[in-house]
mmCIF file with all atom_site columns, C-alpha atoms and ligand atoms in Angstrom:
data_model
loop_
_atom_site.group_PDB
_atom_site.id
_atom_site.type_symbol
_atom_site.label_atom_id
_atom_site.label_alt_id
_atom_site.label_comp_id
_atom_site.label_asym_id
_atom_site.label_entity_id
_atom_site.label_seq_id
_atom_site.pdbx_PDB_ins_code
_atom_site.Cartn_x
_atom_site.Cartn_y
_atom_site.Cartn_z
_atom_site.occupancy
_atom_site.B_iso_or_equiv
_atom_site.pdbx_formal_charge
_atom_site.auth_seq_id
_atom_site.auth_comp_id
_atom_site.auth_asym_id
_atom_site.auth_atom_id
_atom_site.pdbx_PDB_model_num
ATOM   1   C CA . UNK A 1 1   ? -55.709  -212.359 -54.318 1.00 0.00 ? 59  UNK A CA 1
ATOM   2   C CA . UNK A 1 2   ? -58.349  -214.052 -52.165 1.00 0.00 ? 60  UNK A CA 1
ATOM   3   C CA . UNK A 1 3   ? -59.949  -217.217 -53.491 1.00 0.00 ? 61  UNK A CA 1
ATOM   4   C CA . UNK A 1 4   ? -63.452  -218.259 -52.413 1.00 0.00 ? 62  UNK A CA 1
ATOM   5   C CA . UNK A 1 5   ? -64.919  -221.717 -53.023 1.00 0.00 ? 63  UNK A CA 1
ATOM   6   C CA . UNK A 1 6   ? -67.964  -220.916 -55.123 1.00 0.00 ? 64  UNK A CA 1
ATOM   7   C CA . UNK A 1 7   ? -70.142  -222.194 -57.937 1.00 0.00 ? 65  UNK A CA 1
ATOM   8   C CA . UNK A 1 8   ? -69.584  -222.813 -60.796 1.00 0.00 ? 66  UNK A CA 1
ATOM   9   C CA . UNK A 1 9   ? -65.889  -222.570 -59.808 1.00 0.00 ? 67  UNK A CA 1
ATOM   10  C CA . UNK A 1 10  ? -63.610  -220.652 -57.445 1.00 0.00 ? 68  UNK A CA 1
ATOM   11  C CA . UNK A 1 11  ? -64.101  -216.861 -57.291 1.00 0.00 ? 69  UNK A CA 1
ATOM   12  C CA . UNK A 1 12  ? -60.855  -214.904 -56.957 1.00 0.00 ? 70  UNK A CA 1
ATOM   13  C CA . UNK A 1 13  ? -60.744  -211.211 -56.059 1.00 0.00 ? 71  UNK A CA 1
ATOM   14  C CA . UNK A 1 14  ? -58.220  -208.550 -55.169 1.00 0.00 ? 72  UNK A CA 1
ATOM   15  C CA . UNK A 1 15  ? -59.152  -207.011 -51.784 1.00 0.00 ? 73  UNK A CA 1
ATOM   16  C CA . UNK A 1 16  ? -57.959  -203.647 -53.109 1.00 0.00 ? 74  UNK A CA 1
ATOM   17  C CA . UNK A 1 17  ? -60.707  -203.593 -55.740 1.00 0.00 ? 75  UNK A CA 1
ATOM   18  C CA . UNK A 1 18  ? -63.716  -205.301 -54.163 1.00 0.00 ? 76  UNK A CA 1
ATOM   19  C CA . UNK A 1 19  ? -66.964  -203.702 -52.980 1.00 0.00 ? 77  UNK A CA 1
ATOM   20  C CA . UNK A 1 20  ? -70.124  -205.005 -51.350 1.00 0.00 ? 78  UNK A CA 1
ATOM   21  C CA . UNK A 1 21  ? -73.433  -203.960 -52.859 1.00 0.00 ? 79  UNK A CA 1
ATOM   22  C CA . UNK A 1 22  ? -76.501  -204.528 -50.700 1.00 0.00 ? 80  UNK A CA 1
ATOM   23  C CA . UNK A 1 23  ? -79.684  -204.281 -52.726 1.00 0.00 ? 81  UNK A CA 1
ATOM   24  C CA . UNK A 1 24  ? -82.919  -202.785 -51.356 1.00 0.00 ? 82  UNK A CA 1
ATOM   25  C CA . UNK A 1 25  ? -82.982  -204.197 -47.791 1.00 0.00 ? 83  UNK A CA 1
ATOM   26  C CA . UNK A 1 26  ? -85.876  -201.812 -47.184 1.00 0.00 ? 84  UNK A CA 1
ATOM   27  C CA . UNK A 1 27  ? -88.810  -201.990 -44.808 1.00 0.00 ? 85  UNK A CA 1
ATOM   28  C CA . UNK A 1 28  ? -91.152  -201.651 -47.814 1.00 0.00 ? 86  UNK A CA 1
ATOM   29  C CA . UNK A 1 29  ? -90.022  -205.065 -49.065 1.00 0.00 ? 87  UNK A CA 1
ATOM   30  C CA . UNK A 1 30  ? -89.247  -206.878 -45.817 1.00 0.00 ? 88  UNK A CA 1
ATOM   31  C CA . UNK A 1 31  ? -91.844  -205.709 -43.285 1.00 0.00 ? 89  UNK A CA 1
ATOM   32  C CA . UNK A 1 32  ? -95.626  -206.137 -43.257 1.00 0.00 ? 90  UNK A CA 1
ATOM   33  C CA . UNK A 1 33  ? -97.573  -203.163 -44.612 1.00 0.00 ? 91  UNK A CA 1
ATOM   34  C CA . UNK A 1 34  ? -95.092  -202.229 -47.337 1.00 0.00 ? 92  UNK A CA 1
ATOM   35  C CA . UNK A 1 35  ? -94.857  -202.508 -51.113 1.00 0.00 ? 93  UNK A CA 1
ATOM   36  C CA . UNK A 1 36  ? -94.086  -206.249 -51.073 1.00 0.00 ? 94  UNK A CA 1
ATOM   37  C CA . UNK A 1 37  ? -97.143  -207.078 -49.014 1.00 0.00 ? 95  UNK A CA 1
ATOM   38  C CA . UNK A 1 38  ? -99.438  -204.817 -51.053 1.00 0.00 ? 96  UNK A CA 1
ATOM   39  C CA . UNK A 1 39  ? -98.549  -207.004 -54.037 1.00 0.00 ? 97  UNK A CA 1
ATOM   40  C CA . UNK A 1 40  ? -99.859  -210.024 -52.145 1.00 0.00 ? 98  UNK A CA 1
ATOM   41  C CA . UNK A 1 41  ? -96.501  -211.474 -51.072 1.00 0.00 ? 99  UNK A CA 1
ATOM   42  C CA . UNK A 1 42  ? -95.616  -213.277 -47.848 1.00 0.00 ? 100 UNK A CA 1
ATOM   43  C CA . UNK A 1 43  ? -92.829  -210.964 -46.640 1.00 0.00 ? 101 UNK A CA 1
ATOM   44  C CA . UNK A 1 44  ? -91.630  -213.391 -43.966 1.00 0.00 ? 102 UNK A CA 1
ATOM   45  C CA . UNK A 1 45  ? -89.525  -215.145 -46.629 1.00 0.00 ? 103 UNK A CA 1
ATOM   46  C CA . UNK A 1 46  ? -87.306  -212.070 -46.961 1.00 0.00 ? 104 UNK A CA 1
ATOM   47  C CA . UNK A 1 47  ? -86.602  -211.838 -43.250 1.00 0.00 ? 105 UNK A CA 1
ATOM   48  C CA . UNK A 1 48  ? -84.268  -214.852 -43.575 1.00 0.00 ? 106 UNK A CA 1
ATOM   49  C CA . UNK A 1 49  ? -81.764  -212.672 -45.453 1.00 0.00 ? 107 UNK A CA 1
ATOM   50  C CA . UNK A 1 50  ? -81.494  -209.998 -42.753 1.00 0.00 ? 108 UNK A CA 1
ATOM   51  C CA . UNK A 1 51  ? -79.007  -211.600 -40.324 1.00 0.00 ? 109 UNK A CA 1
ATOM   52  C CA . UNK A 1 52  ? -76.677  -213.037 -43.013 1.00 0.00 ? 110 UNK A CA 1
ATOM   53  C CA . UNK A 1 53  ? -76.629  -209.619 -44.713 1.00 0.00 ? 111 UNK A CA 1
ATOM   54  C CA . UNK A 1 54  ? -75.833  -207.928 -41.389 1.00 0.00 ? 112 UNK A CA 1
ATOM   55  C CA . UNK A 1 55  ? -72.990  -210.444 -40.874 1.00 0.00 ? 113 UNK A CA 1
ATOM   56  C CA . UNK A 1 56  ? -71.682  -209.789 -44.394 1.00 0.00 ? 114 UNK A CA 1
ATOM   57  C CA . UNK A 1 57  ? -71.779  -206.036 -43.771 1.00 0.00 ? 115 UNK A CA 1
ATOM   58  C CA . UNK A 1 58  ? -69.761  -206.558 -40.579 1.00 0.00 ? 116 UNK A CA 1
ATOM   59  C CA . UNK A 1 59  ? -67.182  -208.577 -42.520 1.00 0.00 ? 117 UNK A CA 1
ATOM   60  C CA . UNK A 1 60  ? -66.628  -205.759 -45.021 1.00 0.00 ? 118 UNK A CA 1
ATOM   61  C CA . UNK A 1 61  ? -66.702  -203.018 -42.400 1.00 0.00 ? 119 UNK A CA 1
ATOM   62  C CA . UNK A 1 62  ? -64.071  -204.762 -40.251 1.00 0.00 ? 120 UNK A CA 1
ATOM   63  C CA . UNK A 1 63  ? -61.730  -204.830 -43.234 1.00 0.00 ? 121 UNK A CA 1
ATOM   64  C CA . UNK A 1 64  ? -62.506  -201.294 -44.351 1.00 0.00 ? 122 UNK A CA 1
ATOM   65  C CA . UNK A 1 65  ? -63.701  -202.499 -47.754 1.00 0.00 ? 123 UNK A CA 1
ATOM   66  C CA . UNK A 1 66  ? -66.283  -200.301 -49.522 1.00 0.00 ? 124 UNK A CA 1
ATOM   67  C CA . UNK A 1 67  ? -69.981  -200.869 -48.897 1.00 0.00 ? 125 UNK A CA 1
ATOM   68  C CA . UNK A 1 68  ? -72.757  -199.550 -51.133 1.00 0.00 ? 126 UNK A CA 1
ATOM   69  C CA . UNK A 1 69  ? -76.444  -199.758 -50.240 1.00 0.00 ? 127 UNK A CA 1
ATOM   70  C CA . UNK A 1 70  ? -79.252  -199.293 -52.741 1.00 0.00 ? 128 UNK A CA 1
ATOM   71  C CA . UNK A 1 71  ? -82.860  -198.296 -52.160 1.00 0.00 ? 129 UNK A CA 1
ATOM   72  C CA . UNK A 1 72  ? -85.627  -198.637 -54.706 1.00 0.00 ? 130 UNK A CA 1
ATOM   73  C CA . UNK A 1 73  ? -87.630  -195.476 -54.232 1.00 0.00 ? 131 UNK A CA 1
ATOM   74  C CA . UNK A 1 74  ? -89.146  -192.495 -56.007 1.00 0.00 ? 132 UNK A CA 1
ATOM   75  C CA . UNK A 1 75  ? -89.232  -188.732 -55.711 1.00 0.00 ? 133 UNK A CA 1
ATOM   76  C CA . UNK A 1 76  ? -92.254  -187.426 -53.778 1.00 0.00 ? 134 UNK A CA 1
ATOM   77  C CA . UNK A 1 77  ? -93.823  -186.066 -57.008 1.00 0.00 ? 135 UNK A CA 1
ATOM   78  C CA . UNK A 1 78  ? -93.322  -189.492 -58.651 1.00 0.00 ? 136 UNK A CA 1
ATOM   79  C CA . UNK A 1 79  ? -91.734  -187.793 -61.681 1.00 0.00 ? 137 UNK A CA 1
ATOM   80  C CA . UNK A 1 80  ? -89.224  -190.676 -61.817 1.00 0.00 ? 138 UNK A CA 1
ATOM   81  C CA . UNK A 1 81  ? -91.912  -193.379 -61.637 1.00 0.00 ? 139 UNK A CA 1
ATOM   82  C CA . UNK A 1 82  ? -93.244  -194.280 -65.069 1.00 0.00 ? 140 UNK A CA 1
ATOM   83  C CA . UNK A 1 83  ? -97.019  -194.880 -65.140 1.00 0.00 ? 141 UNK A CA 1
ATOM   84  C CA . UNK A 1 84  ? -96.243  -198.345 -66.512 1.00 0.00 ? 142 UNK A CA 1
ATOM   85  C CA . UNK A 1 85  ? -94.589  -199.139 -63.159 1.00 0.00 ? 143 UNK A CA 1
ATOM   86  C CA . UNK A 1 86  ? -97.166  -197.455 -60.914 1.00 0.00 ? 144 UNK A CA 1
ATOM   87  C CA . UNK A 1 87  ? -100.163 -198.976 -62.694 1.00 0.00 ? 145 UNK A CA 1
ATOM   88  C CA . UNK A 1 88  ? -98.828  -202.521 -62.968 1.00 0.00 ? 146 UNK A CA 1
ATOM   89  C CA . UNK A 1 89  ? -100.978 -205.270 -61.454 1.00 0.00 ? 147 UNK A CA 1
ATOM   90  C CA . UNK A 1 90  ? -103.657 -204.881 -58.831 1.00 0.00 ? 148 UNK A CA 1
ATOM   91  C CA . UNK A 1 91  ? -101.907 -204.064 -55.547 1.00 0.00 ? 149 UNK A CA 1
ATOM   92  C CA . UNK A 1 92  ? -103.956 -202.955 -52.542 1.00 0.00 ? 150 UNK A CA 1
ATOM   93  C CA . UNK A 1 93  ? -101.775 -199.795 -52.420 1.00 0.00 ? 151 UNK A CA 1
ATOM   94  C CA . UNK A 1 94  ? -99.795  -198.312 -55.313 1.00 0.00 ? 152 UNK A CA 1
ATOM   95  C CA . UNK A 1 95  ? -96.421  -196.540 -55.283 1.00 0.00 ? 153 UNK A CA 1
ATOM   96  C CA . UNK A 1 96  ? -96.998  -193.117 -53.726 1.00 0.00 ? 154 UNK A CA 1
ATOM   97  C CA . UNK A 1 97  ? -100.149 -194.122 -51.820 1.00 0.00 ? 155 UNK A CA 1
ATOM   98  C CA . UNK A 1 98  ? -100.271 -193.723 -48.048 1.00 0.00 ? 156 UNK A CA 1
ATOM   99  C CA . UNK A 1 99  ? -99.652  -196.931 -46.103 1.00 0.00 ? 157 UNK A CA 1
ATOM   100 C CA . UNK A 1 100 ? -98.792  -197.860 -42.529 1.00 0.00 ? 158 UNK A CA 1
ATOM   101 C CA . UNK A 1 101 ? -95.115  -196.942 -43.137 1.00 0.00 ? 159 UNK A CA 1
ATOM   102 C CA . UNK A 1 102 ? -95.824  -193.706 -45.016 1.00 0.00 ? 160 UNK A CA 1
ATOM   103 C CA . UNK A 1 103 ? -96.079  -193.294 -48.775 1.00 0.00 ? 161 UNK A CA 1
ATOM   104 C CA . UNK A 1 104 ? -95.220  -196.540 -50.554 1.00 0.00 ? 162 UNK A CA 1
ATOM   105 C CA . UNK A 1 105 ? -91.668  -196.545 -52.049 1.00 0.00 ? 163 UNK A CA 1
ATOM   106 C CA . UNK A 1 106 ? -91.263  -192.776 -51.720 1.00 0.00 ? 164 UNK A CA 1
ATOM   107 C CA . UNK A 1 107 ? -87.824  -191.463 -50.755 1.00 0.00 ? 165 UNK A CA 1
ATOM   108 C CA . UNK A 1 108 ? -87.622  -190.220 -47.184 1.00 0.00 ? 166 UNK A CA 1
ATOM   109 C CA . UNK A 1 109 ? -90.694  -192.155 -45.989 1.00 0.00 ? 167 UNK A CA 1
ATOM   110 C CA . UNK A 1 110 ? -90.201  -194.717 -43.172 1.00 0.00 ? 168 UNK A CA 1
ATOM   111 C CA . UNK A 1 111 ? -91.011  -197.644 -45.487 1.00 0.00 ? 169 UNK A CA 1
ATOM   112 C CA . UNK A 1 112 ? -88.266  -196.678 -47.923 1.00 0.00 ? 170 UNK A CA 1
ATOM   113 C CA . UNK A 1 113 ? -85.616  -196.850 -45.176 1.00 0.00 ? 171 UNK A CA 1
ATOM   114 C CA . UNK A 1 114 ? -83.285  -199.808 -44.827 1.00 0.00 ? 172 UNK A CA 1
ATOM   115 C CA . UNK A 1 115 ? -84.156  -202.233 -42.005 1.00 0.00 ? 173 UNK A CA 1
ATOM   116 C CA . UNK A 1 116 ? -82.239  -201.308 -38.823 1.00 0.00 ? 174 UNK A CA 1
ATOM   117 C CA . UNK A 1 117 ? -80.076  -204.477 -38.775 1.00 0.00 ? 175 UNK A CA 1
ATOM   118 C CA . UNK A 1 118 ? -78.636  -203.564 -42.194 1.00 0.00 ? 176 UNK A CA 1
ATOM   119 C CA . UNK A 1 119 ? -78.736  -199.760 -41.898 1.00 0.00 ? 177 UNK A CA 1
ATOM   120 C CA . UNK A 1 120 ? -75.893  -197.812 -43.534 1.00 0.00 ? 178 UNK A CA 1
ATOM   121 C CA . UNK A 1 121 ? -73.093  -196.583 -41.260 1.00 0.00 ? 179 UNK A CA 1
ATOM   122 C CA . UNK A 1 122 ? -71.883  -193.013 -41.489 1.00 0.00 ? 180 UNK A CA 1
ATOM   123 C CA . UNK A 1 123 ? -69.896  -192.515 -44.689 1.00 0.00 ? 181 UNK A CA 1
ATOM   124 C CA . UNK A 1 124 ? -71.319  -195.509 -46.546 1.00 0.00 ? 182 UNK A CA 1
ATOM   125 C CA . UNK A 1 125 ? -72.694  -194.824 -50.006 1.00 0.00 ? 183 UNK A CA 1
ATOM   126 C CA . UNK A 1 126 ? -76.457  -195.064 -50.519 1.00 0.00 ? 184 UNK A CA 1
ATOM   127 C CA . UNK A 1 127 ? -77.786  -195.122 -54.085 1.00 0.00 ? 185 UNK A CA 1
ATOM   128 C CA . UNK A 1 128 ? -81.470  -194.295 -54.588 1.00 0.00 ? 186 UNK A CA 1
ATOM   129 C CA . UNK A 1 129 ? -82.733  -195.955 -57.727 1.00 0.00 ? 187 UNK A CA 1
ATOM   130 C CA . UNK A 1 130 ? -86.045  -195.668 -59.556 1.00 0.00 ? 188 UNK A CA 1
ATOM   131 C CA . UNK A 1 131 ? -85.643  -198.942 -61.427 1.00 0.00 ? 189 UNK A CA 1
ATOM   132 C CA . UNK A 1 132 ? -84.959  -202.570 -60.670 1.00 0.00 ? 190 UNK A CA 1
ATOM   133 C CA . UNK A 1 133 ? -81.351  -202.359 -61.881 1.00 0.00 ? 191 UNK A CA 1
ATOM   134 C CA . UNK A 1 134 ? -79.076  -200.136 -59.775 1.00 0.00 ? 192 UNK A CA 1
ATOM   135 C CA . UNK A 1 135 ? -77.152  -198.773 -62.781 1.00 0.00 ? 193 UNK A CA 1
ATOM   136 C CA . UNK A 1 136 ? -80.277  -197.377 -64.482 1.00 0.00 ? 194 UNK A CA 1
ATOM   137 C CA . UNK A 1 137 ? -80.684  -193.606 -63.899 1.00 0.00 ? 195 UNK A CA 1
ATOM   138 C CA . UNK A 1 138 ? -78.117  -193.519 -61.052 1.00 0.00 ? 196 UNK A CA 1
ATOM   139 C CA . UNK A 1 139 ? -74.448  -192.604 -60.504 1.00 0.00 ? 197 UNK A CA 1
ATOM   140 C CA . UNK A 1 140 ? -73.493  -196.170 -59.556 1.00 0.00 ? 198 UNK A CA 1
ATOM   141 C CA . UNK A 1 141 ? -71.208  -196.660 -62.581 1.00 0.00 ? 199 UNK A CA 1
ATOM   142 C CA . UNK A 1 142 ? -69.298  -193.459 -61.789 1.00 0.00 ? 200 UNK A CA 1
ATOM   143 C CA . UNK A 1 143 ? -69.123  -194.327 -58.080 1.00 0.00 ? 201 UNK A CA 1
ATOM   144 C CA . UNK A 1 144 ? -67.570  -197.732 -58.814 1.00 0.00 ? 202 UNK A CA 1
ATOM   145 C CA . UNK A 1 145 ? -65.156  -196.202 -61.326 1.00 0.00 ? 203 UNK A CA 1
ATOM   146 C CA . UNK A 1 146 ? -64.102  -193.699 -58.647 1.00 0.00 ? 204 UNK A CA 1
ATOM   147 C CA . UNK A 1 147 ? -63.497  -196.513 -56.151 1.00 0.00 ? 205 UNK A CA 1
ATOM   148 C CA . UNK A 1 148 ? -61.537  -198.554 -58.701 1.00 0.00 ? 206 UNK A CA 1
ATOM   149 C CA . UNK A 1 149 ? -63.864  -201.494 -58.155 1.00 0.00 ? 207 UNK A CA 1
ATOM   150 C CA . UNK A 1 150 ? -63.465  -204.614 -60.296 1.00 0.00 ? 208 UNK A CA 1
ATOM   151 C CA . UNK A 1 151 ? -65.223  -207.286 -58.198 1.00 0.00 ? 209 UNK A CA 1
ATOM   152 C CA . UNK A 1 152 ? -68.649  -206.986 -56.605 1.00 0.00 ? 210 UNK A CA 1
ATOM   153 C CA . UNK A 1 153 ? -70.098  -209.069 -53.800 1.00 0.00 ? 211 UNK A CA 1
ATOM   154 C CA . UNK A 1 154 ? -73.909  -208.988 -53.792 1.00 0.00 ? 212 UNK A CA 1
ATOM   155 C CA . UNK A 1 155 ? -76.594  -209.347 -51.123 1.00 0.00 ? 213 UNK A CA 1
ATOM   156 C CA . UNK A 1 156 ? -80.170  -208.146 -50.798 1.00 0.00 ? 214 UNK A CA 1
ATOM   157 C CA . UNK A 1 157 ? -83.705  -208.578 -52.049 1.00 0.00 ? 215 UNK A CA 1
ATOM   158 C CA . UNK A 1 158 ? -85.328  -209.793 -54.108 1.00 0.00 ? 216 UNK A CA 1
ATOM   159 C CA . UNK A 1 159 ? -83.079  -212.376 -55.689 1.00 0.00 ? 217 UNK A CA 1
ATOM   160 C CA . UNK A 1 160 ? -84.797  -212.638 -59.055 1.00 0.00 ? 218 UNK A CA 1
ATOM   161 C CA . UNK A 1 161 ? -85.795  -208.983 -59.453 1.00 0.00 ? 219 UNK A CA 1
ATOM   162 C CA . UNK A 1 162 ? -83.449  -206.198 -58.282 1.00 0.00 ? 220 UNK A CA 1
ATOM   163 C CA . UNK A 1 163 ? -80.517  -208.399 -57.275 1.00 0.00 ? 221 UNK A CA 1
ATOM   164 C CA . UNK A 1 164 ? -80.441  -210.355 -60.503 1.00 0.00 ? 222 UNK A CA 1
ATOM   165 C CA . UNK A 1 165 ? -81.125  -207.293 -62.683 1.00 0.00 ? 223 UNK A CA 1
ATOM   166 C CA . UNK A 1 166 ? -78.245  -205.390 -61.063 1.00 0.00 ? 224 UNK A CA 1
ATOM   167 C CA . UNK A 1 167 ? -75.903  -208.387 -61.304 1.00 0.00 ? 225 UNK A CA 1
ATOM   168 C CA . UNK A 1 168 ? -76.662  -208.654 -65.008 1.00 0.00 ? 226 UNK A CA 1
ATOM   169 C CA . UNK A 1 169 ? -76.043  -204.942 -65.504 1.00 0.00 ? 227 UNK A CA 1
ATOM   170 C CA . UNK A 1 170 ? -72.751  -205.215 -63.594 1.00 0.00 ? 228 UNK A CA 1
ATOM   171 C CA . UNK A 1 171 ? -71.692  -208.328 -65.479 1.00 0.00 ? 229 UNK A CA 1
ATOM   172 C CA . UNK A 1 172 ? -72.227  -206.551 -68.795 1.00 0.00 ? 230 UNK A CA 1
ATOM   173 C CA . UNK A 1 173 ? -70.069  -203.676 -67.520 1.00 0.00 ? 231 UNK A CA 1
ATOM   174 C CA . UNK A 1 174 ? -67.153  -206.022 -66.852 1.00 0.00 ? 232 UNK A CA 1
ATOM   175 C CA . UNK A 1 175 ? -67.432  -206.611 -63.106 1.00 0.00 ? 233 UNK A CA 1
ATOM   176 C CA . UNK A 1 176 ? -66.898  -210.077 -61.608 1.00 0.00 ? 234 UNK A CA 1
ATOM   177 C CA . UNK A 1 177 ? -69.971  -210.662 -59.440 1.00 0.00 ? 235 UNK A CA 1
ATOM   178 C CA . UNK A 1 178 ? -70.388  -213.016 -56.474 1.00 0.00 ? 236 UNK A CA 1
ATOM   179 C CA . UNK A 1 179 ? -73.845  -213.458 -54.917 1.00 0.00 ? 237 UNK A CA 1
ATOM   180 C CA . UNK A 1 180 ? -73.968  -214.587 -51.276 1.00 0.00 ? 238 UNK A CA 1
ATOM   181 C CA . UNK A 1 181 ? -76.666  -217.246 -51.296 1.00 0.00 ? 239 UNK A CA 1
ATOM   182 C CA . UNK A 1 182 ? -77.968  -216.882 -47.738 1.00 0.00 ? 240 UNK A CA 1
ATOM   183 C CA . UNK A 1 183 ? -77.831  -213.070 -47.859 1.00 0.00 ? 241 UNK A CA 1
ATOM   184 C CA . UNK A 1 184 ? -80.477  -212.876 -50.567 1.00 0.00 ? 242 UNK A CA 1
ATOM   185 C CA . UNK A 1 185 ? -84.119  -213.934 -50.597 1.00 0.00 ? 243 UNK A CA 1
ATOM   186 C CA . UNK A 1 186 ? -87.231  -214.002 -52.733 1.00 0.00 ? 244 UNK A CA 1
ATOM   187 C CA . UNK A 1 187 ? -90.934  -214.111 -51.872 1.00 0.00 ? 245 UNK A CA 1
ATOM   188 C CA . UNK A 1 188 ? -90.856  -217.298 -53.961 1.00 0.00 ? 246 UNK A CA 1
ATOM   189 C CA . UNK A 1 189 ? -88.294  -219.914 -52.851 1.00 0.00 ? 247 UNK A CA 1
ATOM   190 C CA . UNK A 1 190 ? -88.488  -221.569 -56.278 1.00 0.00 ? 248 UNK A CA 1
ATOM   191 C CA . UNK A 1 191 ? -87.582  -218.266 -57.968 1.00 0.00 ? 249 UNK A CA 1
ATOM   192 C CA . UNK A 1 192 ? -84.553  -217.872 -55.686 1.00 0.00 ? 250 UNK A CA 1
ATOM   193 C CA . UNK A 1 193 ? -83.369  -221.381 -56.500 1.00 0.00 ? 251 UNK A CA 1
ATOM   194 C CA . UNK A 1 194 ? -83.919  -220.850 -60.232 1.00 0.00 ? 252 UNK A CA 1
ATOM   195 C CA . UNK A 1 195 ? -82.061  -217.527 -60.153 1.00 0.00 ? 253 UNK A CA 1
ATOM   196 C CA . UNK A 1 196 ? -79.025  -219.032 -58.416 1.00 0.00 ? 254 UNK A CA 1
ATOM   197 C CA . UNK A 1 197 ? -79.015  -221.746 -61.091 1.00 0.00 ? 255 UNK A CA 1
ATOM   198 C CA . UNK A 1 198 ? -79.304  -219.176 -63.907 1.00 0.00 ? 256 UNK A CA 1
ATOM   199 C CA . UNK A 1 199 ? -76.472  -217.021 -62.573 1.00 0.00 ? 257 UNK A CA 1
ATOM   200 C CA . UNK A 1 200 ? -73.954  -219.864 -62.369 1.00 0.00 ? 258 UNK A CA 1
ATOM   201 C CA . UNK A 1 201 ? -75.097  -221.836 -65.435 1.00 0.00 ? 259 UNK A CA 1
ATOM   202 C CA . UNK A 1 202 ? -73.056  -221.975 -68.616 1.00 0.00 ? 260 UNK A CA 1
ATOM   203 C CA . UNK A 1 203 ? -69.756  -221.418 -66.832 1.00 0.00 ? 261 UNK A CA 1
ATOM   204 C CA . UNK A 1 204 ? -71.012  -218.533 -64.699 1.00 0.00 ? 262 UNK A CA 1
ATOM   205 C CA . UNK A 1 205 ? -72.720  -216.577 -67.451 1.00 0.00 ? 263 UNK A CA 1
ATOM   206 C CA . UNK A 1 206 ? -73.822  -213.885 -64.963 1.00 0.00 ? 264 UNK A CA 1
ATOM   207 C CA . UNK A 1 207 ? -71.409  -214.633 -62.101 1.00 0.00 ? 265 UNK A CA 1
ATOM   208 C CA . UNK A 1 208 ? -70.766  -216.848 -59.101 1.00 0.00 ? 266 UNK A CA 1
ATOM   209 C CA . UNK A 1 209 ? -72.700  -217.848 -55.966 1.00 0.00 ? 267 UNK A CA 1
ATOM   210 C CA . UNK A 1 210 ? -71.542  -219.089 -52.580 1.00 0.00 ? 268 UNK A CA 1
ATOM   211 C CA . UNK A 1 211 ? -72.818  -219.312 -48.998 1.00 0.00 ? 269 UNK A CA 1
ATOM   212 C CA . UNK A 1 212 ? -71.525  -216.682 -46.551 1.00 0.00 ? 270 UNK A CA 1
ATOM   213 C CA . UNK A 1 213 ? -69.590  -219.363 -44.636 1.00 0.00 ? 271 UNK A CA 1
ATOM   214 C CA . UNK A 1 214 ? -67.355  -219.962 -47.679 1.00 0.00 ? 272 UNK A CA 1
ATOM   215 C CA . UNK A 1 215 ? -66.466  -216.283 -47.909 1.00 0.00 ? 273 UNK A CA 1
ATOM   216 C CA . UNK A 1 216 ? -65.723  -216.228 -44.176 1.00 0.00 ? 274 UNK A CA 1
ATOM   217 C CA . UNK A 1 217 ? -63.525  -219.323 -44.606 1.00 0.00 ? 275 UNK A CA 1
ATOM   218 C CA . UNK A 1 218 ? -61.585  -217.679 -47.432 1.00 0.00 ? 276 UNK A CA 1
ATOM   219 C CA . UNK A 1 219 ? -60.865  -214.652 -45.237 1.00 0.00 ? 277 UNK A CA 1
ATOM   220 C CA . UNK A 1 220 ? -59.579  -216.624 -42.213 1.00 0.00 ? 278 UNK A CA 1
HETATM 221 C C1 . LIG B 2 .   ? -89.043  -205.590 -56.420 1.00 0.00 ? 563 LIG B C1 1
HETATM 222 C C2 . LIG B 2 .   ? -86.774  -205.480 -55.596 1.00 0.00 ? 563 LIG B C2 1
HETATM 223 N N1 . LIG B 2 .   ? -89.120  -206.904 -56.258 1.00 0.00 ? 563 LIG B N1 1
HETATM 224 N N2 . LIG B 2 .   ? -86.000  -204.778 -54.806 1.00 0.00 ? 563 LIG B N2 1
HETATM 225 N N3 . LIG B 2 .   ? -87.939  -204.901 -56.013 1.00 0.00 ? 563 LIG B N3 1
HETATM 226 O O1 . LIG B 2 .   ? -89.954  -204.969 -56.905 1.00 0.00 ? 563 LIG B O1 1
HETATM 227 O O2 . LIG B 2 .   ? -86.476  -206.616 -55.921 1.00 0.00 ? 563 LIG B O2 1
#
């Protein structure tokens, strides 16, 4: 077992049954001109998570531990995008509209791709998901069962939306979940801070959090 100093207490995992899940590090959320910006957000906040996530990916790849990437995106005909999602709010461009990086949040368009620094390597699993949670309407549960995964390390964006939703789904399915604090970001720093607090409150009701340096330390 490997033990990581974390909050609310040490996180222990078996390297034979751990996987990294990197949530939605897509250009549409992180770069100007994408879905995040059309909603009125300052996307520069998310750029802080890119290098720590790349470092975390390198850590897993060096050890040969499984890596799973997710992308929030939709089929070109939007048949998997409920009108309630497409019509929400008053963005300058809606899901499926043409933007500077192609059609917003549509699979295969440049904006739906993962930023180059965190791009999947050959053989890594990529899960396309229509919802905020990565278990909803995907094969993620079956993929993790096939890998024999019991512990999940999380990174990605945004902390309080897709990362937290997926952590909660995973927690309910019996996985021990550790979120790497500097490898996740929100458009709203206060929401990130509140989410980290929520995850580790009440004895780790959703899971654990720790900075990347603590995971590195545990692996030395
Ligand atoms: C959002 C996400 N925020 N990946 N998606 O709509 O968190």
